[in-house]
Amino acid sequence: MAFRGAGGTEGGGGAFLIGIAMMIVGGYLLLNNIVVRPVLGFGMVAFRLGGLPITTGIILIPFVFGVALIFYNSRNWLGWLLACGSLLALVGGVIANMTLQFAAISAFDLIVILVLVAGGLGLFLRSLRAS
């Protein structure tokens, strides 16, 4: 009985593990060099409804009513809809008002990160082929 490797093919177990490790390390280094900054605005506009800006403060009004309805009657679907919908809108507004910037790193660091990610992906895919 032959040992089955990655993807059910013969061999390839070592390349699979090395490829996964390279992709994890490269992905970590890539994500570690991304800086997340908020977009500074007046009132933090979550989104626009038509031409009307909907701010985070306006989103909290239906949230408060939804929570009050839930505490009054936990089976009230309108309360759950208001509370959950407001939280989703708030999280979406926060995510929409962020910018992602790549940190200042050397060209060597960037090349190492790209080689780890692309080389790991190549080894991973090669391990899935029959040898």
Short mmCIF file of C-alpha atoms in Angstrom, two decimals:
data_model
loop_
_atom_site.label_atom_id
_atom_site.label_comp_id
_atom_site.label_asym_id
_atom_site.label_seq_id
_atom_site.Cartn_x
_atom_site.Cartn_y
_atom_site.Cartn_z
CA MET A 1 0.00 0.00 0.00
CA ALA A 2 1.54 3.29 -1.13
CA PHE A 3 1.46 6.41 1.00
CA ARG A 4 -0.98 8.95 -0.38
CA GLY A 5 0.26 12.52 -0.30
CA ALA A 6 -1.47 15.84 -0.76
CA GLY A 7 -4.59 15.74 -2.90
CA GLY A 8 -4.55 11.94 -2.96
CA THR A 9 -1.54 11.85 -5.28
CA GLU A 10 1.69 9.90 -4.81
CA GLY A 11 4.17 11.88 -2.71
CA GLY A 12 4.08 15.64 -2.50
CA GLY A 13 3.55 15.77 1.26
CA GLY A 14 6.76 17.70 1.95
CA ALA A 15 6.14 20.21 -0.84
CA PHE A 16 2.60 20.64 0.44
CA LEU A 17 3.72 21.46 3.99
CA ILE A 18 6.57 23.74 2.87
CA GLY A 19 4.25 25.54 0.45
CA ILE A 20 1.59 26.08 3.11
CA ALA A 21 4.22 27.35 5.57
CA MET A 22 5.65 29.76 2.98
CA MET A 23 2.20 31.11 2.13
CA ILE A 24 1.33 31.60 5.81
CA VAL A 25 4.59 33.44 6.58
CA GLY A 26 4.37 35.55 3.42
CA GLY A 27 0.71 36.37 4.05
CA TYR A 28 1.48 37.34 7.64
CA LEU A 29 4.34 39.62 6.58
CA LEU A 30 2.17 41.18 3.86
CA LEU A 31 -0.76 41.85 6.19
CA ASN A 32 1.59 43.05 8.92
CA ASN A 33 2.82 45.82 6.60
CA ILE A 34 -0.63 47.20 5.80
CA VAL A 35 -1.63 50.26 7.82
CA VAL A 36 -5.35 50.81 8.44
CA ARG A 37 -6.39 54.43 8.94
CA PRO A 38 -9.83 55.99 9.33
CA VAL A 39 -11.06 58.53 6.84
CA LEU A 40 -11.40 61.67 8.88
CA GLY A 41 -14.73 63.28 8.21
CA PHE A 42 -17.31 65.37 9.97
CA GLY A 43 -19.86 63.15 11.72
CA MET A 44 -18.48 59.96 10.15
CA VAL A 45 -20.90 59.31 7.32
CA ALA A 46 -21.73 55.61 7.33
CA PHE A 47 -23.40 55.67 3.92
CA ARG A 48 -25.65 57.83 1.78
CA LEU A 49 -29.35 57.24 1.21
CA GLY A 50 -30.11 59.10 -1.98
CA GLY A 51 -28.17 62.32 -1.43
CA LEU A 52 -28.77 62.33 2.34
CA PRO A 53 -25.75 61.37 4.47
CA ILE A 54 -26.56 58.82 7.16
CA THR A 55 -24.18 59.33 10.10
CA THR A 56 -23.35 56.90 12.88
CA GLY A 57 -25.45 58.93 15.31
CA ILE A 58 -28.54 58.53 13.14
CA ILE A 59 -27.88 54.78 12.93
CA LEU A 60 -27.92 54.51 16.73
CA ILE A 61 -31.51 55.85 16.97
CA PRO A 62 -33.19 52.74 15.48
CA PHE A 63 -30.71 50.61 17.45
CA VAL A 64 -31.95 52.09 20.73
CA PHE A 65 -35.60 51.53 19.74
CA GLY A 66 -34.77 47.96 18.69
CA VAL A 67 -33.07 47.20 21.99
CA ALA A 68 -36.02 48.68 23.90
CA LEU A 69 -38.45 46.49 21.92
CA ILE A 70 -36.29 43.41 22.55
CA PHE A 71 -36.24 44.07 26.30
CA TYR A 72 -40.01 44.64 26.26
CA ASN A 73 -40.74 41.48 24.26
CA SER A 74 -37.83 39.30 23.13
CA ARG A 75 -40.00 37.60 20.49
CA ASN A 76 -40.69 40.89 18.70
CA TRP A 77 -39.19 40.51 15.22
CA LEU A 78 -39.26 44.27 14.59
CA GLY A 79 -36.96 44.88 17.57
CA TRP A 80 -34.50 42.28 16.35
CA LEU A 81 -34.66 43.69 12.82
CA LEU A 82 -33.97 47.23 14.02
CA ALA A 83 -31.15 46.22 16.38
CA CYS A 84 -29.39 43.81 14.01
CA GLY A 85 -29.89 46.03 10.96
CA SER A 86 -28.46 49.03 12.80
CA LEU A 87 -25.42 47.05 13.95
CA LEU A 88 -24.81 45.80 10.40
CA ALA A 89 -25.09 49.35 9.05
CA LEU A 90 -22.72 50.61 11.74
CA VAL A 91 -20.09 47.95 11.02
CA GLY A 92 -20.47 48.53 7.27
CA GLY A 93 -20.07 52.26 7.76
CA VAL A 94 -16.92 51.82 9.81
CA ILE A 95 -15.41 49.48 7.22
CA ALA A 96 -16.41 51.81 4.37
CA ASN A 97 -14.66 54.75 6.05
CA MET A 98 -11.23 53.14 6.31
CA THR A 99 -8.23 53.43 4.06
CA LEU A 100 -5.61 50.74 3.65
CA GLN A 101 -2.05 51.87 2.96
CA PHE A 102 1.08 49.83 2.48
CA ALA A 103 3.76 50.69 5.04
CA ALA A 104 7.12 52.02 3.93
CA ILE A 105 9.33 48.95 3.52
CA SER A 106 12.47 48.28 1.53
CA ALA A 107 12.38 46.73 -1.92
CA PHE A 108 14.20 43.68 -0.52
CA ASP A 109 11.48 43.13 2.09
CA LEU A 110 8.78 43.40 -0.58
CA ILE A 111 10.59 40.92 -2.83
CA VAL A 112 10.97 38.45 0.06
CA ILE A 113 7.24 38.73 0.84
CA LEU A 114 6.23 38.21 -2.80
CA VAL A 115 8.62 35.25 -3.23
CA LEU A 116 7.22 33.61 -0.09
CA VAL A 117 3.61 34.03 -1.21
CA ALA A 118 4.11 33.13 -4.89
CA GLY A 119 6.68 30.39 -4.25
CA GLY A 120 4.51 28.87 -1.53
CA LEU A 121 1.52 28.89 -3.86
CA GLY A 122 3.62 27.21 -6.57
CA LEU A 123 4.85 24.48 -4.20
CA PHE A 124 1.34 23.96 -2.87
CA LEU A 125 -0.11 23.54 -6.36
CA ARG A 126 2.78 21.29 -7.45
CA SER A 127 2.15 19.02 -4.46
CA LEU A 128 -1.38 18.38 -5.73
CA ARG A 129 -0.10 16.94 -9.03
CA ALA A 130 0.84 13.33 -9.45
CA SER A 131 4.65 13.02 -9.37
#
